C-alpha cells in the first residue's frame, strides 16, 4: 500500500470539510420542514395535581411520558399542550405577563386558547392535550 500524497490528503480533507459544512447547513433546514413528532405518549392520563393548586393565571409543567406538558389556567378554563416547541423542540413556558405561551429559543409565541402560532418561527401549533378534572384533580391525557 502506497502512502497518501500531500495533494491526496488535502483533496480528502477538502471533501470532508465540504460534506461537513453542507450537513451543518442542510440539517436545520430539513428539521424546519419536518418538526419533531410526539411519540410515546402515556397510555393513561397523567395527574397534574389538585385543581386548587393551579389558580387562574398560573401554569404548571408536568412530565408527560418522555416529554413535558404545559398546563395553564386561563380565564376560559384549563388548557394543556405538549411543551415541546414545534420549531426546534425547545421547551415552551407560560408568560403570564403577555398572556401567551412563549418559546425562549427564538421568540416563538403561541395562543393559550388553542396553541396556534401568534408570532415567530414555529411552523405549526402546539400539540393540544385533553384535560379533565376528576375529584378535584387535574388529569392530562390523549390528543384532542
Ligand atoms: S425552538 Fe421554539 S421558536 Fe425556535
PDB file of C-alpha atoms and ligand atoms in Angstrom:
ATOM      1  CA  UNK A   1       0.000   0.000   0.000  1.00  0.00           C
ATOM      2  CA  UNK A   2       1.451   3.359  -1.027  1.00  0.00           C
ATOM      3  CA  UNK A   3       1.455   6.274   1.406  1.00  0.00           C
ATOM      4  CA  UNK A   4      -1.004   9.069   0.682  1.00  0.00           C
ATOM      5  CA  UNK A   5       0.492  12.080  -1.043  1.00  0.00           C
ATOM      6  CA  UNK A   6       0.204  15.576   0.346  1.00  0.00           C
ATOM      7  CA  UNK A   7      -2.076  16.541  -2.561  1.00  0.00           C
ATOM      8  CA  UNK A   8      -4.230  13.472  -1.973  1.00  0.00           C
ATOM      9  CA  UNK A   9      -4.534  14.265   1.718  1.00  0.00           C
ATOM     10  CA  UNK A  10      -5.569  17.865   1.002  1.00  0.00           C
ATOM     11  CA  UNK A  11      -8.214  16.667  -1.504  1.00  0.00           C
ATOM     12  CA  UNK A  12      -9.574  14.226   1.042  1.00  0.00           C
ATOM     13  CA  UNK A  13      -9.618  16.872   3.810  1.00  0.00           C
ATOM     14  CA  UNK A  14     -11.294  19.357   1.472  1.00  0.00           C
ATOM     15  CA  UNK A  15     -14.058  16.875   0.582  1.00  0.00           C
ATOM     16  CA  UNK A  16     -14.589  16.014   4.238  1.00  0.00           C
ATOM     17  CA  UNK A  17     -14.891  19.678   5.238  1.00  0.00           C
ATOM     18  CA  UNK A  18     -17.262  20.388   2.328  1.00  0.00           C
ATOM     19  CA  UNK A  19     -19.512  17.489   3.329  1.00  0.00           C
ATOM     20  CA  UNK A  20     -19.464  18.588   6.983  1.00  0.00           C
ATOM     21  CA  UNK A  21     -20.245  22.186   6.038  1.00  0.00           C
ATOM     22  CA  UNK A  22     -23.159  21.079   3.846  1.00  0.00           C
ATOM     23  CA  UNK A  23     -24.523  18.921   6.652  1.00  0.00           C
ATOM     24  CA  UNK A  24     -24.356  21.866   9.060  1.00  0.00           C
ATOM     25  CA  UNK A  25     -26.366  23.964   6.603  1.00  0.00           C
ATOM     26  CA  UNK A  26     -28.840  21.334   5.432  1.00  0.00           C
ATOM     27  CA  UNK A  27     -29.811  19.627   8.723  1.00  0.00           C
ATOM     28  CA  UNK A  28     -31.521  22.709  10.290  1.00  0.00           C
ATOM     29  CA  UNK A  29     -33.374  23.394   7.029  1.00  0.00           C
ATOM     30  CA  UNK A  30     -34.680  19.836   6.879  1.00  0.00           C
ATOM     31  CA  UNK A  31     -35.594  19.964  10.603  1.00  0.00           C
ATOM     32  CA  UNK A  32     -37.613  23.134   9.964  1.00  0.00           C
ATOM     33  CA  UNK A  33     -39.835  21.373   7.428  1.00  0.00           C
ATOM     34  CA  UNK A  34     -40.120  18.178   9.441  1.00  0.00           C
ATOM     35  CA  UNK A  35     -40.755  19.262  13.051  1.00  0.00           C
ATOM     36  CA  UNK A  36     -40.458  16.723  15.866  1.00  0.00           C
ATOM     37  CA  UNK A  37     -43.428  14.428  16.400  1.00  0.00           C
ATOM     38  CA  UNK A  38     -44.736  13.409  19.782  1.00  0.00           C
ATOM     39  CA  UNK A  39     -44.113   9.737  20.251  1.00  0.00           C
ATOM     40  CA  UNK A  40     -44.529   7.504  23.191  1.00  0.00           C
ATOM     41  CA  UNK A  41     -47.492   9.350  24.671  1.00  0.00           C
ATOM     42  CA  UNK A  42     -48.533   7.944  28.026  1.00  0.00           C
ATOM     43  CA  UNK A  43     -51.382   5.477  27.546  1.00  0.00           C
ATOM     44  CA  UNK A  44     -53.061   6.596  30.783  1.00  0.00           C
ATOM     45  CA  UNK A  45     -53.967  10.164  31.827  1.00  0.00           C
ATOM     46  CA  UNK A  46     -51.263  11.827  33.905  1.00  0.00           C
ATOM     47  CA  UNK A  47     -52.053  13.752  37.082  1.00  0.00           C
ATOM     48  CA  UNK A  48     -51.194  17.442  37.133  1.00  0.00           C
ATOM     49  CA  UNK A  49     -52.123  17.761  40.799  1.00  0.00           C
ATOM     50  CA  UNK A  50     -55.101  19.285  42.576  1.00  0.00           C
ATOM     51  CA  UNK A  51     -57.171  21.919  40.788  1.00  0.00           C
ATOM     52  CA  UNK A  52     -56.909  24.301  43.721  1.00  0.00           C
ATOM     53  CA  UNK A  53     -53.119  24.122  43.363  1.00  0.00           C
ATOM     54  CA  UNK A  54     -53.372  25.802  39.966  1.00  0.00           C
ATOM     55  CA  UNK A  55     -55.194  29.136  40.358  1.00  0.00           C
ATOM     56  CA  UNK A  56     -56.258  31.226  37.346  1.00  0.00           C
ATOM     57  CA  UNK A  57     -53.341  32.879  35.596  1.00  0.00           C
ATOM     58  CA  UNK A  58     -50.859  30.208  36.675  1.00  0.00           C
ATOM     59  CA  UNK A  59     -49.280  27.294  34.867  1.00  0.00           C
ATOM     60  CA  UNK A  60     -47.594  24.043  35.648  1.00  0.00           C
ATOM     61  CA  UNK A  61     -45.143  21.960  33.651  1.00  0.00           C
ATOM     62  CA  UNK A  62     -45.576  18.261  34.202  1.00  0.00           C
ATOM     63  CA  UNK A  63     -43.781  15.171  32.990  1.00  0.00           C
ATOM     64  CA  UNK A  64     -45.838  13.622  30.198  1.00  0.00           C
ATOM     65  CA  UNK A  65     -44.147  10.446  29.046  1.00  0.00           C
ATOM     66  CA  UNK A  66     -40.796  11.341  27.537  1.00  0.00           C
ATOM     67  CA  UNK A  67     -41.882  14.948  27.082  1.00  0.00           C
ATOM     68  CA  UNK A  68     -43.077  17.747  29.335  1.00  0.00           C
ATOM     69  CA  UNK A  69     -46.578  19.138  29.061  1.00  0.00           C
ATOM     70  CA  UNK A  70     -47.708  22.628  29.960  1.00  0.00           C
ATOM     71  CA  UNK A  71     -50.981  23.021  31.859  1.00  0.00           C
ATOM     72  CA  UNK A  72     -52.312  26.564  32.084  1.00  0.00           C
ATOM     73  CA  UNK A  73     -55.308  28.011  33.849  1.00  0.00           C
ATOM     74  CA  UNK A  74     -56.667  30.864  31.749  1.00  0.00           C
ATOM     75  CA  UNK A  75     -59.998  32.679  32.251  1.00  0.00           C
ATOM     76  CA  UNK A  76     -61.601  30.342  29.668  1.00  0.00           C
ATOM     77  CA  UNK A  77     -60.568  27.285  31.689  1.00  0.00           C
ATOM     78  CA  UNK A  78     -57.753  24.784  31.757  1.00  0.00           C
ATOM     79  CA  UNK A  79     -55.658  24.069  28.680  1.00  0.00           C
ATOM     80  CA  UNK A  80     -52.807  21.607  28.203  1.00  0.00           C
ATOM     81  CA  UNK A  81     -50.248  21.375  25.447  1.00  0.00           C
ATOM     82  CA  UNK A  82     -47.128  19.489  24.715  1.00  0.00           C
ATOM     83  CA  UNK A  83     -44.402  21.816  25.992  1.00  0.00           C
ATOM     84  CA  UNK A  84     -42.213  20.896  23.029  1.00  0.00           C
ATOM     85  CA  UNK A  85     -41.940  23.789  20.595  1.00  0.00           C
ATOM     86  CA  UNK A  86     -42.766  22.844  17.013  1.00  0.00           C
ATOM     87  CA  UNK A  87     -39.758  24.778  15.735  1.00  0.00           C
ATOM     88  CA  UNK A  88     -36.622  23.181  17.152  1.00  0.00           C
ATOM     89  CA  UNK A  89     -38.121  21.389  20.165  1.00  0.00           C
ATOM     90  CA  UNK A  90     -37.231  23.857  22.907  1.00  0.00           C
ATOM     91  CA  UNK A  91     -39.462  23.792  25.965  1.00  0.00           C
ATOM     92  CA  UNK A  92     -42.173  26.457  25.945  1.00  0.00           C
ATOM     93  CA  UNK A  93     -43.258  28.370  29.060  1.00  0.00           C
ATOM     94  CA  UNK A  94     -46.324  30.274  30.154  1.00  0.00           C
ATOM     95  CA  UNK A  95     -45.695  34.018  30.038  1.00  0.00           C
ATOM     96  CA  UNK A  96     -48.282  35.423  32.454  1.00  0.00           C
ATOM     97  CA  UNK A  97     -47.242  38.986  31.680  1.00  0.00           C
ATOM     98  CA  UNK A  98     -48.089  38.755  27.964  1.00  0.00           C
ATOM     99  CA  UNK A  99     -50.790  36.109  28.418  1.00  0.00           C
ATOM    100  CA  UNK A 100     -49.105  33.913  25.804  1.00  0.00           C
ATOM    101  CA  UNK A 101     -47.105  30.726  25.676  1.00  0.00           C
ATOM    102  CA  UNK A 102     -43.549  31.664  24.856  1.00  0.00           C
ATOM    103  CA  UNK A 103     -40.619  29.779  23.445  1.00  0.00           C
ATOM    104  CA  UNK A 104     -37.411  31.343  24.733  1.00  0.00           C
ATOM    105  CA  UNK A 105     -35.185  29.922  21.999  1.00  0.00           C
ATOM    106  CA  UNK A 106     -36.273  32.014  19.004  1.00  0.00           C
ATOM    107  CA  UNK A 107     -39.077  34.194  20.396  1.00  0.00           C
ATOM    108  CA  UNK A 108     -41.926  31.990  19.262  1.00  0.00           C
ATOM    109  CA  UNK A 109     -45.324  32.808  20.791  1.00  0.00           C
ATOM    110  CA  UNK A 110     -48.452  30.654  20.925  1.00  0.00           C
ATOM    111  CA  UNK A 111     -52.094  31.416  21.742  1.00  0.00           C
ATOM    112  CA  UNK A 112     -53.059  29.855  25.100  1.00  0.00           C
ATOM    113  CA  UNK A 113     -56.640  29.274  23.865  1.00  0.00           C
ATOM    114  CA  UNK A 114     -55.789  26.863  21.069  1.00  0.00           C
ATOM    115  CA  UNK A 115     -51.999  26.629  20.796  1.00  0.00           C
ATOM    116  CA  UNK A 116     -51.934  28.440  17.440  1.00  0.00           C
ATOM    117  CA  UNK A 117     -48.768  30.297  16.481  1.00  0.00           C
ATOM    118  CA  UNK A 118     -49.056  34.030  17.169  1.00  0.00           C
ATOM    119  CA  UNK A 119     -45.606  35.032  16.032  1.00  0.00           C
ATOM    120  CA  UNK A 120     -42.112  33.750  15.481  1.00  0.00           C
ATOM    121  CA  UNK A 121     -40.681  30.846  13.518  1.00  0.00           C
ATOM    122  CA  UNK A 122     -42.687  27.812  14.787  1.00  0.00           C
ATOM    123  CA  UNK A 123     -44.245  26.222  11.683  1.00  0.00           C
ATOM    124  CA  UNK A 124     -47.243  24.606  13.391  1.00  0.00           C
ATOM    125  CA  UNK A 125     -49.364  24.996  16.568  1.00  0.00           C
ATOM    126  CA  UNK A 126     -48.533  23.275  19.824  1.00  0.00           C
ATOM    127  CA  UNK A 127     -49.973  19.797  20.233  1.00  0.00           C
ATOM    128  CA  UNK A 128     -53.151  20.200  22.308  1.00  0.00           C
ATOM    129  CA  UNK A 129     -53.766  17.618  25.025  1.00  0.00           C
ATOM    130  CA  UNK A 130     -57.020  16.627  26.691  1.00  0.00           C
ATOM    131  CA  UNK A 131     -57.577  17.986  30.221  1.00  0.00           C
ATOM    132  CA  UNK A 132     -60.104  16.563  32.655  1.00  0.00           C
ATOM    133  CA  UNK A 133     -60.877  17.178  36.294  1.00  0.00           C
ATOM    134  CA  UNK A 134     -61.767  14.158  38.387  1.00  0.00           C
ATOM    135  CA  UNK A 135     -62.492  14.556  42.096  1.00  0.00           C
ATOM    136  CA  UNK A 136     -60.728  17.915  42.173  1.00  0.00           C
ATOM    137  CA  UNK A 137     -57.609  16.576  40.482  1.00  0.00           C
ATOM    138  CA  UNK A 138     -56.364  17.633  37.046  1.00  0.00           C
ATOM    139  CA  UNK A 139     -55.585  14.865  34.565  1.00  0.00           C
ATOM    140  CA  UNK A 140     -53.846  15.348  31.238  1.00  0.00           C
ATOM    141  CA  UNK A 141     -54.000  12.692  28.585  1.00  0.00           C
ATOM    142  CA  UNK A 142     -54.686  11.983  24.962  1.00  0.00           C
ATOM    143  CA  UNK A 143     -54.510  14.282  21.980  1.00  0.00           C
ATOM    144  CA  UNK A 144     -57.625  16.320  21.230  1.00  0.00           C
TER     145      UNK A 144
HETATM  146  S1  LIG B   1     -37.456  26.357  19.166  1.00  0.00           S
HETATM  147 FE1  LIG B   1     -39.197  27.476  19.719  1.00  0.00          FE
HETATM  148  S2  LIG B   1     -39.116  29.222  18.475  1.00  0.00           S
HETATM  149 FE2  LIG B   1     -37.400  28.072  17.874  1.00  0.00          FE
END
